Coordinates of C-alpha atoms and ligand atoms in Angstrom, one line a residue:
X1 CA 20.0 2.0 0.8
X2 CA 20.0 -1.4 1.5
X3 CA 22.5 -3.8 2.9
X4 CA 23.5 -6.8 1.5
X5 CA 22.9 -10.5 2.0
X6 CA 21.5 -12.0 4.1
X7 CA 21.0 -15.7 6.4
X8 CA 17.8 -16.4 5.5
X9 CA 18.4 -20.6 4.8
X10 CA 14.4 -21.0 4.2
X11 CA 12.0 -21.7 7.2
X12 CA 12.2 -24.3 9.7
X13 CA 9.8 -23.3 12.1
X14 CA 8.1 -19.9 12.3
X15 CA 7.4 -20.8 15.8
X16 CA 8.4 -18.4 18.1
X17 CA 8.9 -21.3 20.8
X18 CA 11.5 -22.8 18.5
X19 CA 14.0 -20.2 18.4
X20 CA 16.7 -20.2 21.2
X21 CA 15.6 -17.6 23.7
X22 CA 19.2 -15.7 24.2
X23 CA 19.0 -14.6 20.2
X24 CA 15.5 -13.8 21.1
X25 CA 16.1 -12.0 24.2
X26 CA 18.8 -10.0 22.8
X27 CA 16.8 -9.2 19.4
X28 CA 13.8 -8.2 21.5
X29 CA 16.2 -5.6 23.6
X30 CA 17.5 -4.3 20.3
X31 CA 13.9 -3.4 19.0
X32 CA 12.8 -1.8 22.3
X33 CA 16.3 0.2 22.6
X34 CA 15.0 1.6 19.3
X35 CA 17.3 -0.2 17.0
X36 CA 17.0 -0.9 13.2
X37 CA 17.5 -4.7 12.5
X38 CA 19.4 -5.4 9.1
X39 CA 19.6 -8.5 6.9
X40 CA 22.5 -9.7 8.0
X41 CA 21.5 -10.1 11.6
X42 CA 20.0 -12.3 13.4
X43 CA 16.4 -12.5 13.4
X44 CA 13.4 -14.9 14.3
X45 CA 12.0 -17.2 11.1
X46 CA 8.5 -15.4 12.3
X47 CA 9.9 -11.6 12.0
X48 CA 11.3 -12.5 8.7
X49 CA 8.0 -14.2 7.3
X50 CA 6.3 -11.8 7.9
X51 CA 7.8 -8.9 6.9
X52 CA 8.3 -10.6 3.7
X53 CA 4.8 -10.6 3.6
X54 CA 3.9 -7.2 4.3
X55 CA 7.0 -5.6 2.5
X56 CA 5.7 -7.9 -0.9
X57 CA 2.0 -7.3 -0.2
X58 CA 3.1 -3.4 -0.1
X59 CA 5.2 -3.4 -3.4
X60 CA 2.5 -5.5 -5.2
X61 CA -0.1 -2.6 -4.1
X62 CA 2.4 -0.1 -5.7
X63 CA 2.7 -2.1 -8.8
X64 CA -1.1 -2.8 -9.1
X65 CA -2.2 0.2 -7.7
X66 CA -0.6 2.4 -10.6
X67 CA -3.2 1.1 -12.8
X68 CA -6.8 2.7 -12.2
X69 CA -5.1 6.0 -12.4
X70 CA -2.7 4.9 -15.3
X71 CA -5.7 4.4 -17.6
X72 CA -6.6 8.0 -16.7
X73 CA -3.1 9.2 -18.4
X74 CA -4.7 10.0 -21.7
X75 CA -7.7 11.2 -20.8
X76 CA -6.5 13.5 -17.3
X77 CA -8.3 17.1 -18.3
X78 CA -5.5 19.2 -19.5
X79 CA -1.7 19.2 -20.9
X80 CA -0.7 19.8 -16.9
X81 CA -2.7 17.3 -15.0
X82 CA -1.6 14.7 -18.0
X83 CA 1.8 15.4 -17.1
X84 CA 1.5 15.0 -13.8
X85 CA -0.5 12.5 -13.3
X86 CA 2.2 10.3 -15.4
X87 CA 4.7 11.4 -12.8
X88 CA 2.8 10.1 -10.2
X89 CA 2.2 6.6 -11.7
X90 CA 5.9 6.3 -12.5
X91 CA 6.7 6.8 -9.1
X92 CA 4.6 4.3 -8.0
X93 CA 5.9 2.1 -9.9
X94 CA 8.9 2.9 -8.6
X95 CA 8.1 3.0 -5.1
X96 CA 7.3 -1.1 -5.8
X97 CA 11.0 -1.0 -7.0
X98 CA 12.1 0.1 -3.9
X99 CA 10.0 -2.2 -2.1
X100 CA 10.8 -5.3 -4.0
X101 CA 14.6 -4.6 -2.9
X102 CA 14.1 -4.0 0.4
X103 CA 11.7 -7.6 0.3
X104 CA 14.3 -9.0 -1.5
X105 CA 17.1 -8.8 1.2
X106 CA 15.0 -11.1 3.7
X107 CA 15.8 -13.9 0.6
X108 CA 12.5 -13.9 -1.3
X109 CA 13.5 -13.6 -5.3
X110 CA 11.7 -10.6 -6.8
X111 CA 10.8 -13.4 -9.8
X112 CA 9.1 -15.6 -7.3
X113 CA 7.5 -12.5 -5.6
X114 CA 6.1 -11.5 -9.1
X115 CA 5.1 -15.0 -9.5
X116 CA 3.2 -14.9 -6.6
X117 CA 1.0 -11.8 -7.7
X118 CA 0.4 -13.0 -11.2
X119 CA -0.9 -16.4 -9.5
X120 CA -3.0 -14.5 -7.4
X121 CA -1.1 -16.3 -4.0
X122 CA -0.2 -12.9 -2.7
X123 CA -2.4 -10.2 -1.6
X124 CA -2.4 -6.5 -2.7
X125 CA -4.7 -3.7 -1.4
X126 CA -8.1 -3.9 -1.7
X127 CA -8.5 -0.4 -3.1
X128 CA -7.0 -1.3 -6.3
X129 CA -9.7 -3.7 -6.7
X130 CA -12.2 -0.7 -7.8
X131 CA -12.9 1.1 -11.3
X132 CA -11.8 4.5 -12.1
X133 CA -15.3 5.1 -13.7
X134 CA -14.7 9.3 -14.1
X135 CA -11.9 11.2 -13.4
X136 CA -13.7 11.8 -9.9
X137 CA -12.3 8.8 -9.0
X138 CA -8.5 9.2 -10.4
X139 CA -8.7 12.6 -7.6
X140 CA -10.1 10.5 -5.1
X141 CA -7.1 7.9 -5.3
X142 CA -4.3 10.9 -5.6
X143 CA -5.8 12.8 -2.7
X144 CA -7.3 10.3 -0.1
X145 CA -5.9 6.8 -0.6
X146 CA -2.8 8.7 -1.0
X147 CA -3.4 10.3 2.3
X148 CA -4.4 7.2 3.8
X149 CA -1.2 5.4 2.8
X150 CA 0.9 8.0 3.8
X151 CA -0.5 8.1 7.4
X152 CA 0.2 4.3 7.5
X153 CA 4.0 5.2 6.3
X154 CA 5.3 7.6 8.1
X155 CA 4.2 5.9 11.3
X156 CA 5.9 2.3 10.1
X157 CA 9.2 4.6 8.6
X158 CA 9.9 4.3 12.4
X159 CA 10.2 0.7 12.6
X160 CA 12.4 -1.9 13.0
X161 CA 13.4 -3.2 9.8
X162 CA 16.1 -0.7 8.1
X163 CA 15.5 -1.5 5.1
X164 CA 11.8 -1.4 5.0
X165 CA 11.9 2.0 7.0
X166 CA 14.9 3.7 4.5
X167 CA 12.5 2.7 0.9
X168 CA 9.5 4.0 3.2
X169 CA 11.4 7.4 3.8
X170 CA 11.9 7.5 0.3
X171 CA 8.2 7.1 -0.4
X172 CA 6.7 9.4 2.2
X173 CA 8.5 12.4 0.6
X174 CA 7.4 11.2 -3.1
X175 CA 3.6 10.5 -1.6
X176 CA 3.5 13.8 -0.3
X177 CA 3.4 15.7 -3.6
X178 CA 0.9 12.9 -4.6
X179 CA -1.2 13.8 -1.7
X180 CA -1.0 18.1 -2.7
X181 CA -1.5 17.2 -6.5
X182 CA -4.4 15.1 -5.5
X183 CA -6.0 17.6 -2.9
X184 CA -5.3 20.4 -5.9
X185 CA -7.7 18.4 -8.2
X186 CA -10.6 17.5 -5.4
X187 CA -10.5 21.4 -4.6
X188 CA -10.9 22.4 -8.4
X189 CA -14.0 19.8 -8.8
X190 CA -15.4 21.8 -5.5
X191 CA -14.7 25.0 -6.7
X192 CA -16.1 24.0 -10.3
X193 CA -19.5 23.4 -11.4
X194 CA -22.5 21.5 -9.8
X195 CA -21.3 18.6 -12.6
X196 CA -18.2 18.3 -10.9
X197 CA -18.9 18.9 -7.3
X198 CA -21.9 15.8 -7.9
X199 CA -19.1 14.1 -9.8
X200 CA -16.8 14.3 -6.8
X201 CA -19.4 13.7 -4.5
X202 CA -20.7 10.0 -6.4
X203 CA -16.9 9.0 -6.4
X204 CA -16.3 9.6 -2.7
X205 CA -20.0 7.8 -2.2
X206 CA -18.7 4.6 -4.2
X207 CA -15.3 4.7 -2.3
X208 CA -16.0 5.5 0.8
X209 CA -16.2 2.2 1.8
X210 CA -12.9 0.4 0.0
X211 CA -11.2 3.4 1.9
X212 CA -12.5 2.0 5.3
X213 CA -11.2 -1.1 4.5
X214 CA -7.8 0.2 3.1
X215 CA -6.3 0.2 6.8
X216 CA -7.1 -3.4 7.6
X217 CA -9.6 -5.1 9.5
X218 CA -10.6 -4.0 12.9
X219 CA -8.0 -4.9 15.4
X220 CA -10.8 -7.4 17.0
X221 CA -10.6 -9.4 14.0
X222 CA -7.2 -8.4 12.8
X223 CA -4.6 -11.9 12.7
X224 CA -1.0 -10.0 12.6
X225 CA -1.3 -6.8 14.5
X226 CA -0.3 -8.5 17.9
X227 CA 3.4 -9.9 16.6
X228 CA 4.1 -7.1 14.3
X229 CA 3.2 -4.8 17.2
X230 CA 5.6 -6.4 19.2
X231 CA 8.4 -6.2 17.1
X232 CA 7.6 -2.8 15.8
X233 CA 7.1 -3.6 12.3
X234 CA 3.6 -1.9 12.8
X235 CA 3.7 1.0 14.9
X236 CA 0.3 1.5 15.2
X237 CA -2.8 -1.0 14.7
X238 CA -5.3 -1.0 12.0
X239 CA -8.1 0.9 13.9
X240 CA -5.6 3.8 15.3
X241 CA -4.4 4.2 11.4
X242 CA -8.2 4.2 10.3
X243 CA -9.2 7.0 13.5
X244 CA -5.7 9.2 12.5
X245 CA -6.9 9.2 8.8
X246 CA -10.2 10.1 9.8
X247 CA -9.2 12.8 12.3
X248 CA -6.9 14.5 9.4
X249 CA -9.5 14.2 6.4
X250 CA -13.0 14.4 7.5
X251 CA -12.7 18.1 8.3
X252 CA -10.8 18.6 4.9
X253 CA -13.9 16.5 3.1
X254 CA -16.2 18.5 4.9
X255 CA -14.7 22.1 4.4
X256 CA -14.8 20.9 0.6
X257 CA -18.8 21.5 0.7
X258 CA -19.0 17.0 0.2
X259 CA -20.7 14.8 2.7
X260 CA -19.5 11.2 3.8
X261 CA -21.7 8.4 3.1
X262 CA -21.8 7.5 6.4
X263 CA -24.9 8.9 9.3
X264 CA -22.9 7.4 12.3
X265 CA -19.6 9.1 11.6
X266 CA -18.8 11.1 14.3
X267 CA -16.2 11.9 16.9
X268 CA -16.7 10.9 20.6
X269 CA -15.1 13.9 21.6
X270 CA -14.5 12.0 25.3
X271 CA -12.5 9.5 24.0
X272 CA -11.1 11.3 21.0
X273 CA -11.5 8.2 18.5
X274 CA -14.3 8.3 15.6
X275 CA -17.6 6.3 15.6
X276 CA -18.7 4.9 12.1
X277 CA -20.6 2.4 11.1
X278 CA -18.6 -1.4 11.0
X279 CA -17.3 -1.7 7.4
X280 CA -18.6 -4.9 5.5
X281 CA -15.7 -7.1 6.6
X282 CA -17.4 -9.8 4.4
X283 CA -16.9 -7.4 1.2
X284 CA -13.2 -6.6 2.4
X285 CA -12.9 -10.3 2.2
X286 CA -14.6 -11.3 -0.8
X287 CA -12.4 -8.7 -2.5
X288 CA -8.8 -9.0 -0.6
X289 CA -9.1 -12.9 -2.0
X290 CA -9.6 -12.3 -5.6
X291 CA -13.5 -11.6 -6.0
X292 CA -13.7 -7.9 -6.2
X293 CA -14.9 -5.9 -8.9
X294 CA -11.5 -5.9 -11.1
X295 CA -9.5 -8.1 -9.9
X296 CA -9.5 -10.5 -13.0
X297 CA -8.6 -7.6 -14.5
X298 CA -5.7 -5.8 -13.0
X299 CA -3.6 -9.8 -12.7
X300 CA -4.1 -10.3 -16.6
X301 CA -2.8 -6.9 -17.3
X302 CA 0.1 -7.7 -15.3
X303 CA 0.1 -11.0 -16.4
X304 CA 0.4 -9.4 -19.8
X305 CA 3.3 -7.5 -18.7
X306 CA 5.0 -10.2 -17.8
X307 CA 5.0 -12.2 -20.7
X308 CA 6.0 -9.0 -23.2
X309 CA 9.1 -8.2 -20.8
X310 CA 10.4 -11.8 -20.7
X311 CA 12.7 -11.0 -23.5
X312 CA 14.3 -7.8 -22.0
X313 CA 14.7 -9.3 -18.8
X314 CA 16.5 -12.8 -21.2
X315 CA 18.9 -10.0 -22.9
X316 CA 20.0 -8.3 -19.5
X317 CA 20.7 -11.9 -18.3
X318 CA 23.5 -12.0 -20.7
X319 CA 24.4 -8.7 -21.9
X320 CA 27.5 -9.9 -24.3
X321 CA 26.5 -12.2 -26.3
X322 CA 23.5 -9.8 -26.9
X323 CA 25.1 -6.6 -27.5
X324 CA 24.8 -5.1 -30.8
X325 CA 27.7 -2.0 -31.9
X326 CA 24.5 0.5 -33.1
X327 CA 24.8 1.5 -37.0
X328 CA 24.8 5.0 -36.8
Ligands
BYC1 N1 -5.9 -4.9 1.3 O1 -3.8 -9.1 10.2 P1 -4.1 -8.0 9.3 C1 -0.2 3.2 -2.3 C2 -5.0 -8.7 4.7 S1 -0.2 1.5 -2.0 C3 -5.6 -6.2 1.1 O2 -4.6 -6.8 9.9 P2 -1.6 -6.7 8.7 C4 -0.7 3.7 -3.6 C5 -3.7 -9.0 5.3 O3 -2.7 -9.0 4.4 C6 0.3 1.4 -0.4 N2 -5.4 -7.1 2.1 O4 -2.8 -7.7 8.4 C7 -0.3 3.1 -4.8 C8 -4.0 -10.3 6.0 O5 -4.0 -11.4 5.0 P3 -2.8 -12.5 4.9 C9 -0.6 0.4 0.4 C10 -5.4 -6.6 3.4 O6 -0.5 -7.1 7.7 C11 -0.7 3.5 -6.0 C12 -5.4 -10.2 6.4 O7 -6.0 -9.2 5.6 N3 -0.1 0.3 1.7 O8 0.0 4.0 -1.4 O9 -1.2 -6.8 10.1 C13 -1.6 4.7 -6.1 C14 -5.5 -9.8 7.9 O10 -5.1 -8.5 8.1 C15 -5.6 -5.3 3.6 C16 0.5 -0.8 2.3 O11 0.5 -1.8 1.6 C17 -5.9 -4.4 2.6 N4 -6.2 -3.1 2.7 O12 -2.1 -5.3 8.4 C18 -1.9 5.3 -4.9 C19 1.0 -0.6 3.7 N5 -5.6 -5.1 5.0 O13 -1.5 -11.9 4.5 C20 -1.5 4.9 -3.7 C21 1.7 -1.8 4.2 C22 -5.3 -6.3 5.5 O14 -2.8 -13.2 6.3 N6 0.9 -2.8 4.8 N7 -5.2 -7.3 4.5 O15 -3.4 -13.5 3.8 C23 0.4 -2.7 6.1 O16 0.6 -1.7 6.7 C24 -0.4 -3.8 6.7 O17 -0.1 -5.0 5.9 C25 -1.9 -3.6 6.7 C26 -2.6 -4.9 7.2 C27 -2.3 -2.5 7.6 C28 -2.5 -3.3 5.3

């Protein structure tokens, strides 16, 4: 899947201005011919750095965001949604495997890149930030931050970056049972009983807004849509995502029988976009930087992990001298 090495020789300048304008020219032709860049060629210190960033901020959300449904393993209502719902988090986990390789070929170490999470230097998505109070809001991550992630995928599978596009590939088809499984348990709890419709209905009230946020801040505000756009690592900015999300699921919410907490959503059928109300960019903030609601708590759990895998990942480092011939 992924190619090997790379020339990354750590940054000089990230300046676009410093890099000598024939690469630059010809790198620039490549993307627009519609051609996938690979580690071993020549790129701009910027287009690496920040792919780096996005790639890493993307695994870490895999690897953080199998947590708020992974405490909902044991408790998931039935032998059948237990099972699948521990598929699902394995293959998010998974998915940040895939990730974390394909971040890795642009010359960041995965140990460093884990080190970065656990510090809290690196961002992940907001979303994962929230409690999974009731199983309400275990459905409402399978089905619509699913959803919302997979619009955001498929679009960027069509990138630049090979690497990043091939593990994205990869993850659509995987997030697209995800997204069936998900919508599955949201039509149950509306077909159900007035308990679990209003039990649906006070999830999607309390994450309505983190799902707003979940595409980025509003392009007027946003700092890396403009380069990434450029070099097609984005293929779409942070409000188109937010308007194609909102275009596929509000229907689907609202054929359910549920209501969005949210009077000024509507669609300006002249230009075609949705009209909402501006999400709390001050909240997004508050909780993209380390101050939301569980933050604390998802770092120490993978803090946790961490420390209690240190000896596997010691034993692989030398697998000789550690190998035992088993008794029996
Ligand atoms: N959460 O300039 P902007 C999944 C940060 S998981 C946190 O617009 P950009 C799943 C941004 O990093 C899949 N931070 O940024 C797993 C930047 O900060 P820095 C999640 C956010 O990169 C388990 C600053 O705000 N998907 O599917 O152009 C169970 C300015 O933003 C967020 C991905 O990770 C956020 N939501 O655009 C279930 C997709 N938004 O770095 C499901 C890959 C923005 O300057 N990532 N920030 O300190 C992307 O597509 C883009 O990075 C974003 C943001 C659209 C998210």
């Amino acid at each position: 899947m992924y190619g090997g090495g790379n020339t990354f020789e750590g940054f000089k300048s990230d300046s676009i201005t410093q890099e000598d304008p024939a690469k630059l020219a010809e790198f620039e032709a490549r993307i627009s011919r519609g051609e996938k860049i690979e580690p071993t060629d020549w790129m701009p210190q910027l287009y690496r750095k920040q792919l780096i960033r996005m790639i890493e901020q993307h695994a870490h959300s895999e690897i953080i965001g199998a947590l708020p449904e992974g405490t909902w393993i044991t408790r998931a209502p039935g032998f059948k949604r237990k099972m699948a719902l521990m598929a699902k988090v394995q293959d998010e986990v998974g998915h940040a495997q895939l990730l974390y390789s394909a971040a890795e070929t642009l010359g960041k170490p995965r140990e460093q890149m884990i080190d970065d999470l656990i510090n809290g230097k690196s961002k992940y998505s907001n979303v994962f930030n929230y409690p999974t109070f009731t199983w309400a809001d275990c459905c409402f991550i399978s089905w619509l931050v699913d959803a919302g992630a997979i619009v955001n995928q498929l679009a960027n599978a069509k990138g630049s970056y090979g690497p990043y596009c091939r593990a994205l590939d990869r993850i659509c088809a995987e997030e697209s049972f995800h997204l069936k499984y998900g919508h599955h348990c949201v039509i149950h709890l509306a077909a159900g009983t007035q308990k679990q419709r209003d039990m649906f209905q006070e999830a999607l009230n309390r994450w309505w807004p983190p799902m707003m946020h979940f595409f980025g801040p509003s392009d007027k505000i946003s700092t890396h849509t403009e380069v990434l756009m450029r070099w097609k690592v984005k293929m779409g900015t942070n409000d188109d995502m937010r308007n194609q999300f909102l275009d596929m699921y509000v229907p689907k919410i609202w054929e359910l029988g549920f209501t969005i907490p949210d009077q000024n959503l509507k669609k300006n059928t002249e230009t075609g976009r949705w009209e909402y109300t501006e999400p709390d960019w001050d909240e997004f903030k508050r909780v993209i930087n380390g101050d939301g609601p569980c933050n604390k708590e998802r770092l120490a759990v993978r803090r946790i992990a961490e420390e209690r895998g240190k000896w596997v990942r010691e034993a692989l480092k030398v697998p000789k001298s550690t190998y035992v011939t088993p008794l029996a």
